[in-house]
Short mmCIF file of C-alpha atoms in Angstrom, two decimals:
data_model
loop_
_atom_site.label_atom_id
_atom_site.label_comp_id
_atom_site.label_asym_id
_atom_site.label_seq_id
_atom_site.Cartn_x
_atom_site.Cartn_y
_atom_site.Cartn_z
CA UNK A 1 114.34 96.72 94.70
CA UNK A 2 111.62 97.13 97.32
CA UNK A 3 112.45 100.81 97.60
CA UNK A 4 111.99 101.15 93.84
CA UNK A 5 108.59 99.48 94.07
CA UNK A 6 107.59 101.76 96.92
CA UNK A 7 108.63 104.87 94.99
CA UNK A 8 106.86 103.68 91.83
CA UNK A 9 103.71 103.14 93.89
CA UNK A 10 103.37 106.91 94.28
CA UNK A 11 103.39 107.45 90.52
CA UNK A 12 101.22 104.35 90.13
CA UNK A 13 98.62 105.90 92.41
CA UNK A 14 98.30 108.84 90.02
CA UNK A 15 97.89 106.49 87.07
CA UNK A 16 95.37 104.41 89.03
CA UNK A 17 93.28 107.46 89.94
CA UNK A 18 93.45 108.73 86.35
CA UNK A 19 92.20 105.37 85.06
CA UNK A 20 89.29 105.42 87.53
CA UNK A 21 88.32 108.97 86.54
CA UNK A 22 88.56 108.14 82.84
CA UNK A 23 86.39 105.07 83.29
CA UNK A 24 83.79 107.02 85.27
CA UNK A 25 83.68 109.73 82.58
CA UNK A 26 82.62 107.08 80.08
CA UNK A 27 79.37 106.31 81.95
CA UNK A 28 77.14 109.00 80.37
CA UNK A 29 78.10 107.98 76.81
CA UNK A 30 77.85 104.22 77.33
CA UNK A 31 74.94 101.79 77.19
CA UNK A 32 73.69 100.13 80.37
CA UNK A 33 75.49 96.91 79.46
CA UNK A 34 78.70 98.83 78.76
CA UNK A 35 78.42 100.75 82.07
CA UNK A 36 78.19 97.46 83.97
CA UNK A 37 81.31 96.17 82.20
CA UNK A 38 83.16 99.41 83.04
CA UNK A 39 82.03 99.21 86.70
CA UNK A 40 83.17 95.59 86.91
CA UNK A 41 86.54 96.42 85.33
CA UNK A 42 87.04 99.42 87.64
CA UNK A 43 86.13 97.28 90.67
CA UNK A 44 88.64 94.67 89.53
CA UNK A 45 91.26 97.40 89.09
CA UNK A 46 90.57 98.72 92.63
CA UNK A 47 90.82 95.22 94.10
CA UNK A 48 94.11 94.55 92.33
CA UNK A 49 95.51 97.92 93.44
CA UNK A 50 94.51 97.25 97.07
CA UNK A 51 96.00 93.74 96.95
CA UNK A 52 99.22 95.12 95.49
CA UNK A 53 99.50 97.73 98.26
CA UNK A 54 98.69 95.20 100.98
CA UNK A 55 101.31 92.82 99.59
CA UNK A 56 103.89 95.59 99.39
CA UNK A 57 103.19 96.70 102.97
CA UNK A 58 103.40 93.11 104.24
CA UNK A 59 106.69 92.63 102.41
CA UNK A 60 108.07 95.82 103.98
CA UNK A 61 107.04 94.62 107.47
CA UNK A 62 108.63 91.20 106.90
CA UNK A 63 111.81 92.79 105.55
CA UNK A 64 112.11 95.08 108.58
CA UNK A 65 111.51 92.14 110.91
CA UNK A 66 114.21 90.15 109.10
CA UNK A 67 116.64 93.09 109.36
CA UNK A 68 116.04 93.31 113.10
CA UNK A 69 116.55 89.55 113.53
CA UNK A 70 119.75 89.68 111.49
CA UNK A 71 121.04 92.60 113.54
CA UNK A 72 120.33 90.69 116.74
CA UNK A 73 122.06 87.62 115.32
CA UNK A 74 125.13 89.69 114.41
CA UNK A 75 125.34 91.15 117.92
CA UNK A 76 125.00 87.72 119.54
CA UNK A 77 127.55 86.23 117.18
CA UNK A 78 130.05 88.97 117.99
CA UNK A 79 129.56 88.32 121.71
CA UNK A 80 130.07 84.60 121.15
CA UNK A 81 133.25 85.18 119.16
CA UNK A 82 134.59 87.44 121.90
CA UNK A 83 133.74 84.88 124.60
CA UNK A 84 135.37 82.04 122.64
CA UNK A 85 138.52 84.10 122.08
CA UNK A 86 138.71 85.09 125.75
CA UNK A 87 138.08 81.50 126.86
CA UNK A 88 140.71 80.14 124.51
CA UNK A 89 143.23 82.70 125.72
CA UNK A 90 142.46 81.97 129.34
CA UNK A 91 142.70 78.21 128.81
CA UNK A 92 145.93 78.63 126.91
CA UNK A 93 147.38 80.56 129.83
CA UNK A 94 146.32 77.86 132.30
CA UNK A 95 148.82 75.24 133.20
CA UNK A 96 148.10 72.24 131.03
CA UNK A 97 149.62 69.61 133.19
CA UNK A 98 147.69 66.35 133.29
CA UNK A 99 145.59 65.56 136.33
CA UNK A 100 146.25 62.12 137.75
CA UNK A 101 143.57 61.59 140.35
CA UNK A 102 139.83 61.93 140.09
CA UNK A 103 139.91 64.59 142.80
CA UNK A 104 142.39 66.67 140.79
CA UNK A 105 140.28 66.25 137.65
CA UNK A 106 137.12 67.35 139.50
CA UNK A 107 138.93 70.39 140.86
CA UNK A 108 140.17 71.33 137.38
CA UNK A 109 136.67 70.89 135.96
CA UNK A 110 135.21 73.10 138.68
CA UNK A 111 137.86 75.71 137.97
CA UNK A 112 136.99 75.72 134.25
CA UNK A 113 133.28 76.00 135.05
CA UNK A 114 133.94 79.01 137.26
CA UNK A 115 136.05 80.57 134.52
CA UNK A 116 133.27 80.00 132.00
CA UNK A 117 130.72 81.67 134.29
CA UNK A 118 133.00 84.66 134.89
CA UNK A 119 133.36 85.20 131.14
CA UNK A 120 129.61 85.49 130.64
#
């Protein structure tokens, strides 16, 4: 959609310039009051054209920024999935016997912490 707008902007520029030239050609055959109306209308047309282009450029910048953020998110998510899978596999392979004493539980916790650090 945005690409279509960008491409139509090129043809729109030709139409815009043609409208300006046509309006300016009317000056010699128009009364002073009519010339002022034409000038005002052409100024309004220029302002709207500039606002349109600024809005389109801003939208393109925001879209590109969003694409880059999404790409970064995808990469981080893939890394997280890989880490979770590796951690689950490693924990599954660990002996799952219950620890009875606090000392044994602390040692098991320390072991899991070390494993978590090694996976990063």
